[in-house]
Short mmCIF file of C-alpha atoms in Angstrom, two decimals:
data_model
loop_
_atom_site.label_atom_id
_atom_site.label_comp_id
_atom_site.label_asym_id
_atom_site.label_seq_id
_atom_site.Cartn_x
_atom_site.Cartn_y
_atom_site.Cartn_z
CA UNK N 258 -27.44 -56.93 -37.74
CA UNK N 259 -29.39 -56.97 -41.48
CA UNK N 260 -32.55 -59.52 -41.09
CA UNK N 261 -33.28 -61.82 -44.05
CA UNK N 262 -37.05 -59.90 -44.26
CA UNK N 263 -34.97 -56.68 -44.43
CA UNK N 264 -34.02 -57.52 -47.73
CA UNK N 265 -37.07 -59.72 -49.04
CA UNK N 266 -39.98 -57.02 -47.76
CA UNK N 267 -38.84 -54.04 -46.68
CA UNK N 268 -42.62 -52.81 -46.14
CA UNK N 269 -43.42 -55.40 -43.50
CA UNK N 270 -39.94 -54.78 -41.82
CA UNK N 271 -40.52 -50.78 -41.39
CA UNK N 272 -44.25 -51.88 -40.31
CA UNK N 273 -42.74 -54.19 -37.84
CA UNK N 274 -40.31 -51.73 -36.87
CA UNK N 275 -43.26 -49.11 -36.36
CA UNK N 276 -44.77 -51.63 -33.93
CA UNK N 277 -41.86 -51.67 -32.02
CA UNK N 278 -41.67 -47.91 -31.61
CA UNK N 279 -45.04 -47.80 -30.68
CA UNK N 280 -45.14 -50.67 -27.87
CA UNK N 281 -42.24 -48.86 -26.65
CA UNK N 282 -43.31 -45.42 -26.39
CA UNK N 283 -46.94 -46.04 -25.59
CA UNK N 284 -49.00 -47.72 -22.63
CA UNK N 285 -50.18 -50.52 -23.35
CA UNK N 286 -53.44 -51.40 -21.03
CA UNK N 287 -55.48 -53.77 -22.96
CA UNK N 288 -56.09 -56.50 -20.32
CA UNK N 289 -56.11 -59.65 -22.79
CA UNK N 290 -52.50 -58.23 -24.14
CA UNK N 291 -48.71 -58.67 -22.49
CA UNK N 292 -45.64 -58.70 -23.84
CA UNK N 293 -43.77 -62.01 -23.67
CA UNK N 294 -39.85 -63.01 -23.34
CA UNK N 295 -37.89 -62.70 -25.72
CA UNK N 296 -36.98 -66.88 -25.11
CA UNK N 297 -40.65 -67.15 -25.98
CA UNK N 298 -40.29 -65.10 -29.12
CA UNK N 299 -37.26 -67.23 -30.30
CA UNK N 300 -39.25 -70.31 -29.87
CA UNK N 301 -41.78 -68.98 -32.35
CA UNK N 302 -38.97 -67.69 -35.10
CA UNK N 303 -37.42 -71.08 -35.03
CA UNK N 304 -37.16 -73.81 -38.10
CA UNK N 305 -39.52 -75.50 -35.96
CA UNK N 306 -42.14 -73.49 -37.99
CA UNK N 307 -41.33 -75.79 -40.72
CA UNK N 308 -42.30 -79.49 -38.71
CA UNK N 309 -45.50 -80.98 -39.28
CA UNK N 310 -46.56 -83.46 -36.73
CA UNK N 311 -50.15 -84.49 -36.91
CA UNK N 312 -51.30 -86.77 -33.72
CA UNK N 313 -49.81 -86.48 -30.68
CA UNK N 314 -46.32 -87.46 -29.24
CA UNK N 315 -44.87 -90.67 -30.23
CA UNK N 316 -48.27 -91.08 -32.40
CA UNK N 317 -47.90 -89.01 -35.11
CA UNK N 318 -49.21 -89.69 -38.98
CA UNK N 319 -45.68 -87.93 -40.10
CA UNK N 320 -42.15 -88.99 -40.05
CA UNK N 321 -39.49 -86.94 -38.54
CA UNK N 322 -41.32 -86.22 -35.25
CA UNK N 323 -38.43 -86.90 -32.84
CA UNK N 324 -37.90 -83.82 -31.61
CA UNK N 325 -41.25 -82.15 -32.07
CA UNK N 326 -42.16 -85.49 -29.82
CA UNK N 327 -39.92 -84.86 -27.17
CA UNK N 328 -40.91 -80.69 -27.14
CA UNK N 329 -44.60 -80.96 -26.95
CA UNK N 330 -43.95 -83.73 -24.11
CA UNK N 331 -41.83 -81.30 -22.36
CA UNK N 332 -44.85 -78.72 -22.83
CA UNK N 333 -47.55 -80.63 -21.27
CA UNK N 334 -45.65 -82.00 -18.52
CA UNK N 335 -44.69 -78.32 -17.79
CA UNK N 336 -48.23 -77.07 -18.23
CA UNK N 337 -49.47 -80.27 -15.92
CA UNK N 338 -46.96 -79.41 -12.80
CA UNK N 339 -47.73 -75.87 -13.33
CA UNK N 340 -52.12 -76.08 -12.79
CA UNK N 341 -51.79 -79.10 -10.29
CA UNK N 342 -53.47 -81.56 -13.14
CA UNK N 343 -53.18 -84.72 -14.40
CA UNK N 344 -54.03 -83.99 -18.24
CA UNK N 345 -52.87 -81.35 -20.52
CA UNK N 346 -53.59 -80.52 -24.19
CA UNK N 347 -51.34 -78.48 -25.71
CA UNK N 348 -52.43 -78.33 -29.22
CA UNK N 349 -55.09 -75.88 -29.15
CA UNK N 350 -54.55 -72.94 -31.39
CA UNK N 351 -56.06 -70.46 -29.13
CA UNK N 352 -58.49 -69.93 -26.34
CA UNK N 353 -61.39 -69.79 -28.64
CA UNK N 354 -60.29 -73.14 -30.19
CA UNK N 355 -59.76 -74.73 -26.84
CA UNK N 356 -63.66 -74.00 -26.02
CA UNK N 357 -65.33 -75.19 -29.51
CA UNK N 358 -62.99 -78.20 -28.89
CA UNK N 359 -64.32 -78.83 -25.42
CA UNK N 360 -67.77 -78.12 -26.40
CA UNK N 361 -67.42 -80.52 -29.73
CA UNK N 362 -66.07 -83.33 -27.29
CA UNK N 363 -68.76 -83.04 -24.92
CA UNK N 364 -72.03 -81.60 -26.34
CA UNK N 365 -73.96 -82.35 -29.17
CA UNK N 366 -75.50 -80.18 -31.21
CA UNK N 367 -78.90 -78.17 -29.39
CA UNK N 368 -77.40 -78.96 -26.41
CA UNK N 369 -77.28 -76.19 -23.96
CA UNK N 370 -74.43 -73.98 -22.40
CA UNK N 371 -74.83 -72.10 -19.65
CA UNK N 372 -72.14 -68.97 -19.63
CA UNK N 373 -71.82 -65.84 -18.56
CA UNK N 374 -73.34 -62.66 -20.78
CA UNK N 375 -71.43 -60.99 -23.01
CA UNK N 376 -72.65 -57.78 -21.72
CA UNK N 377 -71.97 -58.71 -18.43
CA UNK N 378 -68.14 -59.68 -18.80
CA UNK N 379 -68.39 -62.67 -20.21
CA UNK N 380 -66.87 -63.61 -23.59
CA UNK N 381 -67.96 -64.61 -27.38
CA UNK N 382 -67.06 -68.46 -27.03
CA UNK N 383 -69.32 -68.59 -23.74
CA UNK N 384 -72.57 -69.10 -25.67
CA UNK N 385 -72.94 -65.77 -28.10
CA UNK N 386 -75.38 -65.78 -30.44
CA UNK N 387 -72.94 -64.01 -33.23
CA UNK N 388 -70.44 -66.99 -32.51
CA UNK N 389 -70.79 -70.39 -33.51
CA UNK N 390 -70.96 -71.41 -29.89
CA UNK N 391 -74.13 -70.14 -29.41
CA UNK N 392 -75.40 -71.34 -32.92
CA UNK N 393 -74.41 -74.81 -32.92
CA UNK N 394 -75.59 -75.14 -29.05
CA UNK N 395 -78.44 -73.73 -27.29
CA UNK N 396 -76.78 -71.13 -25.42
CA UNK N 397 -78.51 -69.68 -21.89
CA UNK N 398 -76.65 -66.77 -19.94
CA UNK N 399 -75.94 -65.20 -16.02
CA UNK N 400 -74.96 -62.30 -15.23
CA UNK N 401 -73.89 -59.70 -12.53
CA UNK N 402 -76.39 -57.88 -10.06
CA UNK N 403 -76.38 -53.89 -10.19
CA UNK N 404 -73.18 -54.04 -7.53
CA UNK N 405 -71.18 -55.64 -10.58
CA UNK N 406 -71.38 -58.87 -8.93
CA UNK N 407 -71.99 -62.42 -9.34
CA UNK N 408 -75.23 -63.67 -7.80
CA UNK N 409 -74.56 -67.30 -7.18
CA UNK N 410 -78.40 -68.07 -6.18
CA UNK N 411 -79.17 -66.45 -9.22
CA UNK N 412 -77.09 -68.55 -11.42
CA UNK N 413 -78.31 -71.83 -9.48
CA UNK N 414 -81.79 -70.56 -9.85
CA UNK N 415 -81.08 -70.02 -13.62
CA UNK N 416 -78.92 -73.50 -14.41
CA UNK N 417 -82.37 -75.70 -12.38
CA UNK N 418 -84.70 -73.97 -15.06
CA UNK N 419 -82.33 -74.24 -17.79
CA UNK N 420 -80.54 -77.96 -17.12
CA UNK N 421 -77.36 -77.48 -19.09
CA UNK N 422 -75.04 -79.83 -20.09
CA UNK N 423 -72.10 -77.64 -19.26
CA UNK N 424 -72.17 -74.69 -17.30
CA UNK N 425 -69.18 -72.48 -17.90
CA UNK N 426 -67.64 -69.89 -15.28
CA UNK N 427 -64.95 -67.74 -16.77
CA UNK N 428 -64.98 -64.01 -17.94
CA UNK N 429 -62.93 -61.55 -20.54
CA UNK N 430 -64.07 -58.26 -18.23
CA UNK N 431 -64.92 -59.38 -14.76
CA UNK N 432 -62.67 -58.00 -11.89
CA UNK N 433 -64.04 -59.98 -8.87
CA UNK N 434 -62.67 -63.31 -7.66
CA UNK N 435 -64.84 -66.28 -8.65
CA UNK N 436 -66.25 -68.77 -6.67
CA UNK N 437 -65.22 -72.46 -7.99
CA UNK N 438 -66.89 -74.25 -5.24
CA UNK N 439 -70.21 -72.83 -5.50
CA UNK N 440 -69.90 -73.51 -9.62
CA UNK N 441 -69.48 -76.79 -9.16
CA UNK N 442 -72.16 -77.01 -6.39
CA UNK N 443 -74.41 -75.44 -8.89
CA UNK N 444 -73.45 -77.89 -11.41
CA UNK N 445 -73.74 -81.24 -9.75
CA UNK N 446 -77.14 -79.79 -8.53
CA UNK N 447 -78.42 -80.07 -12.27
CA UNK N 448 -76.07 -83.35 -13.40
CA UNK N 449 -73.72 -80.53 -15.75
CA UNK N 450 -70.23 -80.82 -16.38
CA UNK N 451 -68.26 -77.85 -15.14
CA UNK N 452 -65.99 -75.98 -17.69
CA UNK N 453 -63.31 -73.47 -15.99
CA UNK N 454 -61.96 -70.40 -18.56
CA UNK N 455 -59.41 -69.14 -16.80
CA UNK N 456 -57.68 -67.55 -20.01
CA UNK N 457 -57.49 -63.75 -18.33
CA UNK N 458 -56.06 -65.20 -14.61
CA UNK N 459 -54.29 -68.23 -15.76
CA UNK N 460 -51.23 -66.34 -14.67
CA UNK N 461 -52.31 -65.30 -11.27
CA UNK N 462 -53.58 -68.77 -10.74
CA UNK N 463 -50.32 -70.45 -11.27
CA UNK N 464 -49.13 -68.00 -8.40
CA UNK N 465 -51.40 -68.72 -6.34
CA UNK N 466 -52.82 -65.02 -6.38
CA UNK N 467 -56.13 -66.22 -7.67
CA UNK N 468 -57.79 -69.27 -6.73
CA UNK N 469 -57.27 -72.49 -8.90
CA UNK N 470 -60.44 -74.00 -10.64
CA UNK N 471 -59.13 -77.60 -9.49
CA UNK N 472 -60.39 -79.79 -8.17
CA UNK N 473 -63.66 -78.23 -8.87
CA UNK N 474 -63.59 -77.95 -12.30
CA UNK N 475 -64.22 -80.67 -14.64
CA UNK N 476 -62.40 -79.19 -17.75
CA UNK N 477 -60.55 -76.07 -17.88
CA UNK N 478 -58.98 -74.12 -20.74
CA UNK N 479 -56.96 -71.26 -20.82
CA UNK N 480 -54.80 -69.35 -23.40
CA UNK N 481 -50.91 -68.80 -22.83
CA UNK N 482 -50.53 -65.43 -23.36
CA UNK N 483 -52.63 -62.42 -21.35
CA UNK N 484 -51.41 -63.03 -18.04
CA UNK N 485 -49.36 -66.25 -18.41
CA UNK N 486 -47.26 -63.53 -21.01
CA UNK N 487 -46.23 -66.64 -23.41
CA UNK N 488 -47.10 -67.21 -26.77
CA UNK N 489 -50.65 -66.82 -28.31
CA UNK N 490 -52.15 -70.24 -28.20
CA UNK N 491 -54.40 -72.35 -26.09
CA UNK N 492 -54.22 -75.43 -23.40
CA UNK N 493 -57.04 -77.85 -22.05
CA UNK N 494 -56.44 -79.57 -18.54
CA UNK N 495 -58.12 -82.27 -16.91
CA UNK N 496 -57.83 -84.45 -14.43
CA UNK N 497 -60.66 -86.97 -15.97
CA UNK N 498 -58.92 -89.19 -18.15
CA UNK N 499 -61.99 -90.31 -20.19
CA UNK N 500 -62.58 -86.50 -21.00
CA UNK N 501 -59.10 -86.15 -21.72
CA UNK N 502 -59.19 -88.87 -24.08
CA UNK N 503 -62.45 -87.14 -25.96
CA UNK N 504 -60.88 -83.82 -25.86
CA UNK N 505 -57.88 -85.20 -27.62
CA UNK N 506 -59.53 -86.71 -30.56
CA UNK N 507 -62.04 -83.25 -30.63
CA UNK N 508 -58.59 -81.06 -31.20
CA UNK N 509 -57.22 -84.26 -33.49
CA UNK N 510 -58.09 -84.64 -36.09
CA UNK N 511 -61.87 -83.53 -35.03
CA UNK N 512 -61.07 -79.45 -35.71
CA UNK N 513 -57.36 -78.73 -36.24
CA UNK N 514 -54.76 -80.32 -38.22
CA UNK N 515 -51.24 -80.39 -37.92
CA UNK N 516 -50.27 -78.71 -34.28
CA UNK N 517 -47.81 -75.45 -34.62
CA UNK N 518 -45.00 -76.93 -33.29
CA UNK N 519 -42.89 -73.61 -32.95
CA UNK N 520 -46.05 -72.25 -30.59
CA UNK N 521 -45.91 -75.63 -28.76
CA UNK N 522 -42.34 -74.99 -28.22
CA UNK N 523 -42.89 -71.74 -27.26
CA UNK N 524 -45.46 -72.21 -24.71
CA UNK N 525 -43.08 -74.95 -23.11
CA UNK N 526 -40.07 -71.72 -22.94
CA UNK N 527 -43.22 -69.39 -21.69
CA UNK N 528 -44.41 -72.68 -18.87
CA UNK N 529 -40.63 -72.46 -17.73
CA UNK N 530 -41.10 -68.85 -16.63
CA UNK N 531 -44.16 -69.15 -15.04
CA UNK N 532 -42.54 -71.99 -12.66
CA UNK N 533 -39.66 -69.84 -11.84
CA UNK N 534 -39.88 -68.46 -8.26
CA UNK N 535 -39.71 -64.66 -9.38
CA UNK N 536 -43.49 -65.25 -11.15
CA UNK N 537 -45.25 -65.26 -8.08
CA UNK N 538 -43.36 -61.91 -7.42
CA UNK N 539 -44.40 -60.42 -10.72
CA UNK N 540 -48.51 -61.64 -9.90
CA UNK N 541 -48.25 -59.86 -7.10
CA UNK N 542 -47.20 -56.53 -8.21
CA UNK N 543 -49.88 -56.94 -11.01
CA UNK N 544 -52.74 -57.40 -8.83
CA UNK N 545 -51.08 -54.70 -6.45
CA UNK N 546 -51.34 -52.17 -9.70
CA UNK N 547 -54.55 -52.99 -10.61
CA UNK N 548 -55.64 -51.81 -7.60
CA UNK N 549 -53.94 -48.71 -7.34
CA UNK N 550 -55.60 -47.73 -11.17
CA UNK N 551 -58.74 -48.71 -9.40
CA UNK N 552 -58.53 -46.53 -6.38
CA UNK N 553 -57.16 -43.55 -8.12
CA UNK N 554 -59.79 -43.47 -10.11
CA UNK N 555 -62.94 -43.60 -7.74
CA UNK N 556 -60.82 -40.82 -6.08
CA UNK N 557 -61.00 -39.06 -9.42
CA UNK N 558 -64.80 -39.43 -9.45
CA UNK N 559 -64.87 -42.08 -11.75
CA UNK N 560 -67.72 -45.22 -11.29
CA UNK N 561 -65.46 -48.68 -11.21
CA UNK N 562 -67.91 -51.90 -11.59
CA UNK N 563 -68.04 -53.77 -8.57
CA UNK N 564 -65.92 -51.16 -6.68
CA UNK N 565 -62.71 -52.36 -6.91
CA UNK N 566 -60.99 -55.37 -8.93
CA UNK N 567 -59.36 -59.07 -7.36
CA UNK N 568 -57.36 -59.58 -10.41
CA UNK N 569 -55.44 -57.66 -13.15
CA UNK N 570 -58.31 -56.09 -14.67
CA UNK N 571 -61.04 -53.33 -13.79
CA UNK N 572 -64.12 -52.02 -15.96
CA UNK N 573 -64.38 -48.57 -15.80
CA UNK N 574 -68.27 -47.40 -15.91
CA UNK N 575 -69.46 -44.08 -18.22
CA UNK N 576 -73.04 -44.30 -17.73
CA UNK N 577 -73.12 -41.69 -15.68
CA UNK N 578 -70.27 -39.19 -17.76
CA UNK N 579 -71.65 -37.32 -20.66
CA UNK N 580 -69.86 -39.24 -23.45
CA UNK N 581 -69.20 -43.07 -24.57
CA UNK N 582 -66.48 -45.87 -23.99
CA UNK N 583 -65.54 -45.19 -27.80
CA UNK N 584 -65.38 -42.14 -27.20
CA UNK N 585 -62.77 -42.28 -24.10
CA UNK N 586 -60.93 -45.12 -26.08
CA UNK N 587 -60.51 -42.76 -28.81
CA UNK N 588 -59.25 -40.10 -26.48
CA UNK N 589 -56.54 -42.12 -24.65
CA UNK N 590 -55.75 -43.94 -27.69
CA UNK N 591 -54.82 -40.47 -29.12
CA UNK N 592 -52.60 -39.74 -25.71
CA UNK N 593 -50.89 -42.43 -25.73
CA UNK N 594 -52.54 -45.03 -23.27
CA UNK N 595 -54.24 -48.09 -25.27
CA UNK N 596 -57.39 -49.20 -23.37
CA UNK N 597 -60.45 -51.34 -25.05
CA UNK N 598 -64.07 -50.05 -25.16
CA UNK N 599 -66.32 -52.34 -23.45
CA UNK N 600 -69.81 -53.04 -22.69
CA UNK N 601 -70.34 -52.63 -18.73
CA UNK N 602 -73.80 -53.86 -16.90
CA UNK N 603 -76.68 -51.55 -17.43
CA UNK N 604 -75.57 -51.17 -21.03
CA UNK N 605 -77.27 -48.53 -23.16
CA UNK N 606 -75.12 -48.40 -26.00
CA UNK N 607 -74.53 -50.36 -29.03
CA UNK N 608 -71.61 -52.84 -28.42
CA UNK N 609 -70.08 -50.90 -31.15
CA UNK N 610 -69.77 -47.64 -29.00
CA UNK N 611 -70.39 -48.98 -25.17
CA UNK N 612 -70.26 -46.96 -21.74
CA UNK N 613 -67.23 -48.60 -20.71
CA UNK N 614 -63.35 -49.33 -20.31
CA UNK N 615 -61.38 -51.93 -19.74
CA UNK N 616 -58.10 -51.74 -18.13
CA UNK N 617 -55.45 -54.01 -17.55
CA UNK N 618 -51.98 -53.66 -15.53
CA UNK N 619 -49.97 -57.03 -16.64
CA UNK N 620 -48.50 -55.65 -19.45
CA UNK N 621 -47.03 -52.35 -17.85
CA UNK N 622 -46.26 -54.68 -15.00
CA UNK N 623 -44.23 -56.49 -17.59
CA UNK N 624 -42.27 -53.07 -17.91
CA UNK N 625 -41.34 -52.96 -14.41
CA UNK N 626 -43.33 -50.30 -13.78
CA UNK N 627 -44.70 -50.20 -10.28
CA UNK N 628 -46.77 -48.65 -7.57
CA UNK N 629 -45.58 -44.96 -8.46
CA UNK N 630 -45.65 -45.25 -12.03
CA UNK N 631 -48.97 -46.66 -11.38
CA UNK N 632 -50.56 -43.77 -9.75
CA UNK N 633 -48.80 -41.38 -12.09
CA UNK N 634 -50.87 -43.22 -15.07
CA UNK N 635 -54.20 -43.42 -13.11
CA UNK N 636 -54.15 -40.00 -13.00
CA UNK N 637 -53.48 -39.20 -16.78
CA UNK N 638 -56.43 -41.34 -17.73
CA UNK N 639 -58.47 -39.24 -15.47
CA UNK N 640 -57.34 -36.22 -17.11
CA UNK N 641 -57.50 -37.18 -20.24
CA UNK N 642 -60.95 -37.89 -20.06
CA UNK N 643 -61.74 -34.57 -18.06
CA UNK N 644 -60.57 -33.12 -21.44
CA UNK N 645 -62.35 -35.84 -23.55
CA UNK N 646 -62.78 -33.08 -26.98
CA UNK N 647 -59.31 -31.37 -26.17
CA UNK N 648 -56.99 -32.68 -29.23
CA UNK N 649 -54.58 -30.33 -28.26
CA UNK N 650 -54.05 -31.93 -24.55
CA UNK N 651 -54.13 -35.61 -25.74
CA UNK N 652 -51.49 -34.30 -27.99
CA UNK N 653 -49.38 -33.08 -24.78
CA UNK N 654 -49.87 -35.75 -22.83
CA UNK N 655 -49.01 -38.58 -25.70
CA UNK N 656 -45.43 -36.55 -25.66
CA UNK N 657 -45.37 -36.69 -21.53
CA UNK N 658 -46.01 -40.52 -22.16
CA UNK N 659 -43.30 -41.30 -24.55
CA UNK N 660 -41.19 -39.55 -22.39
CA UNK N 661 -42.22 -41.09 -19.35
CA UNK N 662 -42.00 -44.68 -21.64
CA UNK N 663 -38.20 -44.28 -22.16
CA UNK N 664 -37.58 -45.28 -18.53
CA UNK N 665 -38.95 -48.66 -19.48
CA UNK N 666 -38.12 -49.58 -22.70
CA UNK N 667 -39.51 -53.43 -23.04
CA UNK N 668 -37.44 -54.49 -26.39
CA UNK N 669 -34.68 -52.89 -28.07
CA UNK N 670 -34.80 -54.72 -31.11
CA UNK N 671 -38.28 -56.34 -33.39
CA UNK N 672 -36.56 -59.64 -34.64
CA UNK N 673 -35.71 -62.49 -31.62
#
């Protein structure tokens, strides 16, 4: 089949093309990244690309909105059934959007967040001084305890000193289960709303393989890819209608304009999949090879934060190895296994170079790889870095890999 963009921009089609080769011959372990259906994909290709619809259903500034209404209906009461709430946004362009929406709705400016640290696993939109979160609002942080975990006195000690408006428990490179109750405990205890960020478990939540934020939580956003493996985009769910009703007019018109109605469509295809009965079977297995990355590598000799992982991700620690989380991303990258750097608690590095990984097992999950594959890669990150300055035997092992990556091919074409 010849593709319109064949013909019109032959560059970006051979690019495309490249990218296709690559997530097919590579492993990818990012743990924000997954590769969605190809339903999900169609979605986003579709003329709905061309549909604006400012407002929301059946209130829309535009003509034309009839079946863009009846989609993003479709989408929210999908998204509603699947987190157990009684108010979803679908709108939000991505998880980043979904919290400077929330925090627009709800704060004003010099008001204070309380989040977790950056450096400690939490993530940019959680009250960072570099993002606009933690300019426009006073931002205050927790963190983890030398074990890697979450000291829930701590954070209640912190939040009665502090007295933030919102405190917000979520993480982009924390592998331990976290405790909803005691959040909101914690929260009532100082009169702060509660803000859930369940963007890296959303998927394990809606399978019940992680615990859900409701009814704790008095807000929660997530985005729809990572482990919910739909499109890239965002969602806000309540169950509080008047902050439903704020958070609405904070994504509408207060920081977005028209909504992407082929994403909105899309996440309704991805929702779909996620209520099917085989998801809770794929959560499993990706929590299962998690695991198995984590325990191969403390039986490598290898320093995991917090000892082990609850979820889809670990956070593998360098301090104590002679050379830097760039450093090991570099060498993987080069063999064929795509991992982020990451900062890791205890941090001595610049974020820029780190002392530590992060690894994630949804996407190869995706792949139908399993338990034995699982191992198998474990173990080639452990060599690889016991020959971290060997070019030669990333070289090797990146042909081993696509080798190995033929057995599970996830696309055999770019275009959906």
């Amino acid at each position: 089949m010849e593709y319109a963009i064949q013909q019109s921009d032959k560059e970006i089609f051979e690019l495309i093309n490249a990218e296709l080769h690559r997530q097919n011959t590579g492993l990818e372990m990012i743990a924000s990244e997954n590769f969605t259906f190809p339903s999900v994909m169609e979605a986003m290709g579709s003329v709905l690309t061309n549909k604006y619809a400012e407002g929301y259903p059946y209130k829309r500034y535009y003509g034309g909105c009839e079946f863009v209404d009846r989609i993003e209906e479709i989408a929210i009461q999908r998204a509603k059934k699947l987190f157990k709430c009684e108010f979803a946004n679908v709108q939000p362009h991505s998880g980043s959007q979904a919290n400077g929406a929330v925090y627009a709705a709800l704060l004003k400016p010099y008001d204070k967040i309380l989040g977790m640290d950056l450096s400690h696993g939490g993530h940019l939109t959680h009250g960072s001084k570099v993002s606009s979160s933690g300019q426009t609002y006073q931002s205050f942080f927790y963190g983890v305890e030398l074990d890697g975990k979450i000291n829930y006195d701590k954070v209640a000690y912190i939040a009665e000193i502090v007295k933030p408006q919102i405190i917000v428990c979520g993480f982009s490179a924390y592998s331990r289960e976290l405790d909803f109750k005691r959040f909101k405990e914690i929260a009532t205890s100082v009169n702060a709303l509660l803000m859930g960020d369940i963007a890296h478990v959303a998927g394990l939540v809606v399978a019940d393989e992680y615990p859900n934020p409701f009814p704790y939580c008095d807000i929660v956003t997530s985005t729809t890819h990572k482990t919910l493996r739909g499109p890239r985009g965002g969602i806000i769910l309540t169950n509080n209608e008047e902050l439903a009703s704020k958070i609405n007019k904070s994504i509408f018109p207060g920081i977005q304009g028209g909504p992407l109605m082929h994403v909105i469509a899309a996440k309704a295809v991805g929702f779909s999949e996620n209520l099917k009965p085989e998801w809770k079977i794929y959560a499993k297995n990706v929590k299962i090879n998690a695991k198995i990355i984590a325990e191969v590598l403390m039986q490598r000799g290898y320093n995991i934060v917090s000892g082990g992982t609850d979820n889809h991700l670990l956070l593998l620690s360098l301090l104590d190895k002679p050379f830097s989380g760039k450093e090991a991303d570099k060498a993987l990258g080069a063999s064929g296994i795509t991992v982020n750097k990451n900062t890791v608690p205890g941090e001595i590095r610049s974020p820029f170079v780190t002392s530590g990984v992060r690894i994630g097992s949804a996407a190869l999950t995706s792949r139908g790889m399993k338990e034995t594959e699982f191992k198998y890669i474990a173990n080639k990150i452990a060599d690889v870095l016991e020959h971290i300055n060997d070019a030669q035997f990333h070289s090797k092992t990146k042909q081993e890999i696509e080798e190995f990556s033929k057995n599970f091919p996830i696309y055999t074409k770019a275009f959906f």
